[in-house]
Amino acid sequence: MSSFDSIINSYLMDHCGLRPPTSDQHPLMAHTHCDYYAAISYPQVAELCLRVNKLSRSSVVYEVALFEKGVEHVKAVGEFVHVFVDRATQRPNAGGMNSQLRQGLEKLLVPPEPSADPGSSDPPTGSKL
């Protein structure tokens, strides 16, 4: 899971202006889970994919997929929820996350899947990258 945390934090620092020790707003981990499908071990090379499934006023839901380099099937999928809070109060800002954070995260935002056909009894499919 530390690789999953690293890809998220690297993206926030490289594309959203996050500076962990000094940014006025910073993320707090509100939820995390991971579904494992198959093992990967040394010397295989891991590849991670990151996307945003939901972007709210002060929170974001990320999805991270772990692949073995050169293998099509996903090995694990993790979901992470960050709530962005003001450093001074440790509470969400009334105006939500700052514009630089939001604009960077919007670049990874996946449009919601269309709702299921009203005449269908099949549930909508969930994401697994």
C-alpha positions as a Python dict, from the first residue, in 0.01 Angstrom:
ca = {
    (1, 'M'): (0, 0, 0),
    (2, 'S'): (294, 237, 45),
    (3, 'S'): (345, 242, -334),
    (4, 'F'): (-19, 345, -372),
    (5, 'D'): (27, 628, -122),
    (6, 'S'): (347, 734, -301),
    (7, 'I'): (186, 765, -646),
    (8, 'I'): (-93, 982, -501),
    (9, 'N'): (140, 1208, -303),
    (10, 'S'): (383, 1238, -594),
    (11, 'Y'): (99, 1347, -821),
    (12, 'L'): (-23, 1602, -563),
    (13, 'M'): (326, 1751, -531),
    (14, 'D'): (410, 1746, -904),
    (15, 'H'): (74, 1856, -1049),
    (16, 'C'): (-135, 2015, -772),
    (17, 'G'): (112, 2241, -592),
    (18, 'L'): (112, 2043, -266),
    (19, 'R'): (410, 2119, -42),
    (20, 'P'): (362, 1885, 257),
    (21, 'P'): (532, 2089, 530),
    (22, 'T'): (403, 2432, 425),
    (23, 'S'): (86, 2416, 211),
    (24, 'D'): (-213, 2598, 360),
    (25, 'Q'): (-426, 2292, 279),
    (26, 'H'): (-318, 1931, 307),
    (27, 'P'): (-484, 1591, 266),
    (28, 'L'): (-597, 1367, 549),
    (29, 'M'): (-661, 1001, 469),
    (30, 'A'): (-1027, 933, 547),
    (31, 'H'): (-1061, 585, 396),
    (32, 'T'): (-854, 323, 223),
    (33, 'H'): (-898, -32, 103),
    (34, 'C'): (-739, -268, -143),
    (35, 'D'): (-864, -568, -338),
    (36, 'Y'): (-590, -818, -423),
    (37, 'Y'): (-634, -1041, -728),
    (38, 'A'): (-289, -1191, -790),
    (39, 'A'): (62, -1175, -651),
    (40, 'I'): (356, -987, -792),
    (41, 'S'): (707, -1034, -655),
    (42, 'Y'): (1069, -955, -722),
    (43, 'P'): (1212, -943, -986),
    (44, 'Q'): (889, -843, -1166),
    (45, 'V'): (844, -471, -1224),
    (46, 'A'): (529, -306, -1090),
    (47, 'E'): (339, -38, -1283),
    (48, 'L'): (80, 179, -1112),
    (49, 'C'): (-210, 367, -1268),
    (50, 'L'): (-388, 653, -1092),
    (51, 'R'): (-725, 814, -1155),
    (52, 'V'): (-985, 1019, -969),
    (53, 'N'): (-1330, 861, -948),
    (54, 'K'): (-1500, 1141, -753),
    (55, 'L'): (-1409, 1501, -680),
    (56, 'S'): (-1614, 1684, -418),
    (57, 'R'): (-1584, 2024, -253),
    (58, 'S'): (-1308, 1920, -11),
    (59, 'S'): (-1257, 1549, -77),
    (60, 'V'): (-1135, 1322, -354),
    (61, 'V'): (-1173, 950, -421),
    (62, 'Y'): (-871, 800, -596),
    (63, 'E'): (-836, 460, -755),
    (64, 'V'): (-494, 301, -800),
    (65, 'A'): (-432, -14, -1001),
    (66, 'L'): (-123, -233, -972),
    (67, 'F'): (-5, -417, -1281),
    (68, 'E'): (296, -633, -1352),
    (69, 'K'): (492, -472, -1637),
    (70, 'G'): (397, -638, -1964),
    (71, 'V'): (96, -821, -1816),
    (72, 'E'): (-253, -700, -1906),
    (73, 'H'): (-443, -821, -1598),
    (74, 'V'): (-461, -607, -1286),
    (75, 'K'): (-295, -751, -973),
    (76, 'A'): (-458, -520, -717),
    (77, 'V'): (-690, -219, -703),
    (78, 'G'): (-692, 28, -416),
    (79, 'E'): (-932, 308, -327),
    (80, 'F'): (-823, 606, -124),
    (81, 'V'): (-1023, 901, 5),
    (82, 'H'): (-851, 1225, 100),
    (83, 'V'): (-1020, 1516, 273),
    (84, 'F'): (-831, 1840, 224),
    (85, 'V'): (-814, 2048, 540),
    (86, 'D'): (-670, 2384, 640),
    (87, 'R'): (-340, 2340, 820),
    (88, 'A'): (-434, 2590, 1091),
    (89, 'T'): (-770, 2437, 1187),
    (90, 'Q'): (-739, 2077, 1060),
    (91, 'R'): (-1093, 2124, 925),
    (92, 'P'): (-1216, 2146, 564),
    (93, 'N'): (-1214, 2499, 427),
    (94, 'A'): (-1561, 2652, 382),
    (95, 'G'): (-1469, 2730, 19),
    (96, 'G'): (-1343, 2377, -48),
    (97, 'M'): (-1000, 2283, -175),
    (98, 'N'): (-793, 2552, -341),
    (99, 'S'): (-811, 2600, -717),
    (100, 'Q'): (-461, 2465, -790),
    (101, 'L'): (-543, 2136, -614),
    (102, 'R'): (-881, 2111, -785),
    (103, 'Q'): (-744, 2185, -1134),
    (104, 'G'): (-470, 1925, -1097),
    (105, 'L'): (-713, 1659, -973),
    (106, 'E'): (-967, 1737, -1248),
    (107, 'K'): (-706, 1619, -1502),
    (108, 'L'): (-740, 1266, -1360),
    (109, 'L'): (-1118, 1274, -1313),
    (110, 'V'): (-1298, 992, -1492),
    (111, 'P'): (-1649, 1081, -1609),
    (112, 'P'): (-1919, 883, -1428),
    (113, 'E'): (-2049, 576, -1606),
    (114, 'P'): (-2390, 620, -1765),
    (115, 'S'): (-2672, 494, -1546),
    (116, 'A'): (-2809, 152, -1615),
    (117, 'D'): (-3085, 122, -1873),
    (118, 'P'): (-3409, 196, -1683),
    (119, 'G'): (-3563, -121, -1828),
    (120, 'S'): (-3267, -336, -1722),
    (121, 'S'): (-3242, -525, -1394),
    (122, 'D'): (-2860, -539, -1424),
    (123, 'P'): (-2672, -325, -1172),
    (124, 'P'): (-2422, -73, -1309),
    (125, 'T'): (-2068, -208, -1334),
    (126, 'G'): (-1816, -89, -1079),
    (127, 'S'): (-1475, 48, -1161),
    (128, 'K'): (-1168, -170, -1161),
    (129, 'L'): (-962, 40, -1403),
}
